[in-house]
Short mmCIF file of C-alpha atoms in Angstrom, two decimals:
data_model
loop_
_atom_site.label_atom_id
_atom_site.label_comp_id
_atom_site.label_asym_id
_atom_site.label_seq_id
_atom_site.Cartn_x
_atom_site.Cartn_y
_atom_site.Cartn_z
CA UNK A 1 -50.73 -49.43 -75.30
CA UNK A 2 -51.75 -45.87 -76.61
CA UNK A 3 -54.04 -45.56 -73.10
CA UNK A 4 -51.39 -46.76 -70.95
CA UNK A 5 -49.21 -44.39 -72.67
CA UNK A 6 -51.46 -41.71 -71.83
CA UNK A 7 -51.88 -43.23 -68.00
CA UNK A 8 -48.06 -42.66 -67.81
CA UNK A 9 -48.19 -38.60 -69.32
CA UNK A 10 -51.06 -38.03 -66.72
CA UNK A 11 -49.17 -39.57 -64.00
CA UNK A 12 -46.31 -37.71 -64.68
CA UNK A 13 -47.87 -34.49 -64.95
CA UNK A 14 -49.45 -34.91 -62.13
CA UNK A 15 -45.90 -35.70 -60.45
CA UNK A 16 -44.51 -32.20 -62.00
CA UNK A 17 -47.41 -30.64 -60.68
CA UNK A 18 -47.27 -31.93 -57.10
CA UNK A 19 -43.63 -31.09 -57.47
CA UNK A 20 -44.36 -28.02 -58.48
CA UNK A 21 -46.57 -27.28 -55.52
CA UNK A 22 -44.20 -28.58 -52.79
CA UNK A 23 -41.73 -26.59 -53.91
CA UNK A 24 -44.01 -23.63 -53.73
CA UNK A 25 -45.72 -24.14 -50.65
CA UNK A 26 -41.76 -24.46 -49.12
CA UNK A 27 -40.86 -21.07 -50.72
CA UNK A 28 -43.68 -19.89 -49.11
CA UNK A 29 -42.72 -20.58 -45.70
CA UNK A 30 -39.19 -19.42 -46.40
CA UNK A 31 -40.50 -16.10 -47.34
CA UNK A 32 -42.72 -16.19 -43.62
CA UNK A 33 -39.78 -16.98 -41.69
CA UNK A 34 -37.99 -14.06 -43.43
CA UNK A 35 -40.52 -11.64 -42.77
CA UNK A 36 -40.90 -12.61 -39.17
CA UNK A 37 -36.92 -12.26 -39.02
CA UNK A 38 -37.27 -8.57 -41.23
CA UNK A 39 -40.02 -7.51 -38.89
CA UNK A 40 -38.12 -8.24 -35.87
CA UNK A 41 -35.70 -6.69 -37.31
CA UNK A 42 -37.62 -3.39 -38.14
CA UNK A 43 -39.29 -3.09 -34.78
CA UNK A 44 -35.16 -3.56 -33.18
CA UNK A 45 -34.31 -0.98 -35.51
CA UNK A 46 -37.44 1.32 -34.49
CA UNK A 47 -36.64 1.44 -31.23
CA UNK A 48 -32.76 2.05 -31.18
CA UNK A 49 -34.18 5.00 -33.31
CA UNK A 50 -36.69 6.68 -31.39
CA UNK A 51 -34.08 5.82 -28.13
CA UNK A 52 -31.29 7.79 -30.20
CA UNK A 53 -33.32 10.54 -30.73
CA UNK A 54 -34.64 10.50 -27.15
CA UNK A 55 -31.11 11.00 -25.73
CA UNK A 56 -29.92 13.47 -28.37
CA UNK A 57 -33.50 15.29 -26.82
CA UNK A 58 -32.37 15.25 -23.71
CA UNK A 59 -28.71 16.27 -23.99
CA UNK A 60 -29.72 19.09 -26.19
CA UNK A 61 -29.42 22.69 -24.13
CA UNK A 62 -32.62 24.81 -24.83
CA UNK A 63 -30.95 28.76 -25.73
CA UNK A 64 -32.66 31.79 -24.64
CA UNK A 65 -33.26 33.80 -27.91
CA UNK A 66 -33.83 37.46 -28.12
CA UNK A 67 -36.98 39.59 -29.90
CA UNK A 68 -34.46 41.81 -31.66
CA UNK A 69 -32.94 38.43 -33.33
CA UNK A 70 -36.53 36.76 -33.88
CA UNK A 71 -35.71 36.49 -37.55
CA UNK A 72 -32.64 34.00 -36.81
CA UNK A 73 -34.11 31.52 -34.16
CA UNK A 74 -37.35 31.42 -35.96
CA UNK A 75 -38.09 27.72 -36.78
CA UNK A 76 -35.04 26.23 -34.34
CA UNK A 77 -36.82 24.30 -31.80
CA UNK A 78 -33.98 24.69 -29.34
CA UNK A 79 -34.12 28.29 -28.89
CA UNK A 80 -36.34 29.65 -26.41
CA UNK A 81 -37.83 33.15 -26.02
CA UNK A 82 -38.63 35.40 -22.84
CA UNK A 83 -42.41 35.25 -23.74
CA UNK A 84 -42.35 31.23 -24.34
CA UNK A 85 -40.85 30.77 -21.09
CA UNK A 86 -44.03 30.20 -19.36
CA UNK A 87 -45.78 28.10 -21.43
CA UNK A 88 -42.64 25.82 -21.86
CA UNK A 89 -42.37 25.31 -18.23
CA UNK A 90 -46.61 24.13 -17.99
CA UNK A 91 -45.89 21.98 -20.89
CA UNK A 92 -42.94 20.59 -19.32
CA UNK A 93 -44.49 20.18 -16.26
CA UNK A 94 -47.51 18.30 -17.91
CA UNK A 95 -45.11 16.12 -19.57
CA UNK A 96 -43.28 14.84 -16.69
CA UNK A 97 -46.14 13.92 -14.90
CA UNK A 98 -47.41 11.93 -17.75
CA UNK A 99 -44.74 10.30 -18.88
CA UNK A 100 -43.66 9.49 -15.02
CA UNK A 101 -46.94 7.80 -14.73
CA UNK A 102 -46.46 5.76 -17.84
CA UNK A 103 -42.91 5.11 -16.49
CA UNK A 104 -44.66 3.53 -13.93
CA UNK A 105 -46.84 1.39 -15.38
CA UNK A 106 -43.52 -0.11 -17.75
CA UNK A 107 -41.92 -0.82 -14.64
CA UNK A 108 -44.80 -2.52 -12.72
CA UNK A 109 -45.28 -4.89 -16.20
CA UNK A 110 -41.18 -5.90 -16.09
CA UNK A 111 -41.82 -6.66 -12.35
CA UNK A 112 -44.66 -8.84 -13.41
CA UNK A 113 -42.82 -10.62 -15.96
CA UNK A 114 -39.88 -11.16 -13.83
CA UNK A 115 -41.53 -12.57 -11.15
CA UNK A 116 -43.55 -14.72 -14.02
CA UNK A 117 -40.23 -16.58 -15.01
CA UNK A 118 -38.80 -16.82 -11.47
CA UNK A 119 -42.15 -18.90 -11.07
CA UNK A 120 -41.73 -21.21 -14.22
CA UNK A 121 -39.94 -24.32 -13.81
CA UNK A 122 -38.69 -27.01 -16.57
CA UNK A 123 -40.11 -30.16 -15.57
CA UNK A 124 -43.72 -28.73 -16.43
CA UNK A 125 -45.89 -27.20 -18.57
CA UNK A 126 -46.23 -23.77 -16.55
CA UNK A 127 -49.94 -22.34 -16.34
CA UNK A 128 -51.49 -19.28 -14.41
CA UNK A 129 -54.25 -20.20 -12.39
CA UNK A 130 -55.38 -16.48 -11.90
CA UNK A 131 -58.81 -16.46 -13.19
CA UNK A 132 -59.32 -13.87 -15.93
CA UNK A 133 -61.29 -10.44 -14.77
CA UNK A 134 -63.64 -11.14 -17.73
CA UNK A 135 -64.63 -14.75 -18.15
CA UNK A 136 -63.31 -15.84 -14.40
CA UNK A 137 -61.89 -18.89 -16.75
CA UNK A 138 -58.08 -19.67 -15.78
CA UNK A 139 -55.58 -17.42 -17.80
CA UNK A 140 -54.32 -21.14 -18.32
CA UNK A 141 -50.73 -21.10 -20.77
CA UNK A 142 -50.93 -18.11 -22.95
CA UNK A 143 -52.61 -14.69 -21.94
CA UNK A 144 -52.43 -11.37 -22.80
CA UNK A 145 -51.73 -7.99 -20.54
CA UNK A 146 -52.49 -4.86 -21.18
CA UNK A 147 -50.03 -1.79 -20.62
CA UNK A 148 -51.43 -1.24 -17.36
CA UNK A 149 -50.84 -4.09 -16.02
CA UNK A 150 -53.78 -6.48 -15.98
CA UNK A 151 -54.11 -9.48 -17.76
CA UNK A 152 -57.23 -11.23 -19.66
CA UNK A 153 -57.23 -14.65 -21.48
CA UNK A 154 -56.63 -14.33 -25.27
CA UNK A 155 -60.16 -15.09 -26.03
CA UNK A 156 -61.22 -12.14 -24.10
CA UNK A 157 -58.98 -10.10 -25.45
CA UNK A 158 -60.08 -11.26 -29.18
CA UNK A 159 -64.13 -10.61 -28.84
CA UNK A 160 -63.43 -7.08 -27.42
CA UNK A 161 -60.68 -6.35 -30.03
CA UNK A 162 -63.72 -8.02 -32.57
CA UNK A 163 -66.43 -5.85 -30.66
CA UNK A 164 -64.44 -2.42 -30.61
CA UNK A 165 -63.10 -3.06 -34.10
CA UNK A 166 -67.24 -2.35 -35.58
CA UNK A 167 -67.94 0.64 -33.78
CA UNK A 168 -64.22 2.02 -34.66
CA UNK A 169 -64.33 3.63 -37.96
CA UNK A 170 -61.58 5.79 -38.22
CA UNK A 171 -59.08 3.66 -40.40
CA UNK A 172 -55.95 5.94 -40.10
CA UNK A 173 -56.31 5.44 -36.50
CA UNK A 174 -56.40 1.73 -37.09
CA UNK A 175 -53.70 1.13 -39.04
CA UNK A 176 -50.93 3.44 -36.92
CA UNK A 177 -52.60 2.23 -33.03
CA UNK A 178 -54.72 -0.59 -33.77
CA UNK A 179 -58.29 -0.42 -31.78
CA UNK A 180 -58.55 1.14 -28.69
CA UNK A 181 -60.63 0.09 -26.17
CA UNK A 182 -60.94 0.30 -22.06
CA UNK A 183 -59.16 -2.05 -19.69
CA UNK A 184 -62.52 -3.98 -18.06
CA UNK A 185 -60.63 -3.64 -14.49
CA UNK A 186 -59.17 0.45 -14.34
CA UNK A 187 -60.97 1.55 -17.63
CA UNK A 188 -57.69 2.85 -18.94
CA UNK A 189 -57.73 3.08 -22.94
CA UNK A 190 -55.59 1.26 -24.51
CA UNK A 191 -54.86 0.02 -28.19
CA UNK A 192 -54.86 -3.73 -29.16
CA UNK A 193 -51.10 -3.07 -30.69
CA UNK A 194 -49.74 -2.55 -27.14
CA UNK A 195 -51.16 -5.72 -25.57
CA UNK A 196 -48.12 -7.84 -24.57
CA UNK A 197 -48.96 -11.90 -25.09
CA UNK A 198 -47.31 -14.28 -22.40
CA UNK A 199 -46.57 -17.52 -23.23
CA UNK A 200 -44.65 -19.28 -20.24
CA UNK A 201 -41.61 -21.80 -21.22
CA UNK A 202 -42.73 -25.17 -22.59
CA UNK A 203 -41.52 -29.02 -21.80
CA UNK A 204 -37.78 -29.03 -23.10
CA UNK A 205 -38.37 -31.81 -25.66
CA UNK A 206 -40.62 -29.34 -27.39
CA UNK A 207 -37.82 -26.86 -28.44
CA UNK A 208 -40.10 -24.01 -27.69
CA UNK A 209 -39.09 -21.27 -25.17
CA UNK A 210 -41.78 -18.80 -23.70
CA UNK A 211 -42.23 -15.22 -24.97
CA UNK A 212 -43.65 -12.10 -24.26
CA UNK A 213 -44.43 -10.09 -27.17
CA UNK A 214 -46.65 -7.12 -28.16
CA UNK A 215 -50.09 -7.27 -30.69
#
């Protein structure tokens, strides 16, 4: 009686423990479904952000400042003076051009992506049969593009991340870009945090939908 006594304690410990456990593991994916929700949340939040500030940027009137009141527009970013003129307008210049370019390349990736889901259909499973530049395997139902437009299956994408990742040493740069490395088709460097993933819509009984997100 004492042993089957003691049976009984272990079994119910073990119950509590397994309990225990359960309980835990479910907390645990609570908290992952929160911080996916808090992240999307952040990166919503970053952007509305950086947009405000790029309007307020561009609505903002640039004053020509005089050298006799250089001691009051020193430090205002806004105010202009005769011998800055010149350099402003280069820098200006340079900036339009580069961020027109850029401008660009964002428009030729919605274009891509629109034409992606125009192509998708609900009865199937969608795949891209363009062969990845890399691998020549089909990009098949989940790929990745890069910002300037070409796309490379995710296992491509992962050993060149892996490769570029042990010759990169400079962690800063890591942690605010992720690693940059050159597009195999135009050679244009980009950084593994700006590579958009595609995943086309699944079979409705799944409950999935297809999404394009960034690295």
């Amino acid at each position: 009686e004492m042993e089957e006594g003691k049976a009984e304690g272990r079994k119910g410990k073990n119950n509590i423990v397994a309990e225990m456990g359960s309980a835990f593991i479910a907390y645990l994916d609570s908290l992952k479904k929160e911080y996916r929700a808090m992240r999307a949340l952040h990166k919503a939040l970053d952007r509305r952000i950086c947009f405000c500030d790029e309007l307020r940027m561009a609505s903002t009137r640039y004053m020509l400042g005089s050298i006799e009141n250089l001691g009051e527009h020193f430090g205002n970013p806004y105010v202009v003076l005769p011998f800055q003129i010149e350099p402003r307008i280069v820098e200006f210049s340079s900036q339009k051009y580069e961020h027109k370019a850029l401008l660009g390349k964002c428009v030729g990736r919605l274009l891509y992506l629109q034409n992606l889901a125009k192509e998708q259909t609900d009865e199937c499973v969608a795949r891209n049969l363009d062969p990845c530049p890399v691998c020549a395997k089909q990009l098949g139902q989940q790929w990745g593009m890069l910002p300037c437009g070409h796309s490379l299956c995710v296992d491509c994408i992962v050993d060149m991340v892996r490769i570029q990742h042990k010759s990169f040493h400079h962690r800063h740069a890591l942690e605010v870009g992720g690693v940059p490395m050159p597009c195999p088709m135009c050679r244009l460097v980009v950084h593994s945090t700006d590579i958009s993933y595609v995943k086309p819509q699944q079979l409705e009984d799944t409950g999935e939908e297809g999404s394009g997100s960034g690295g």
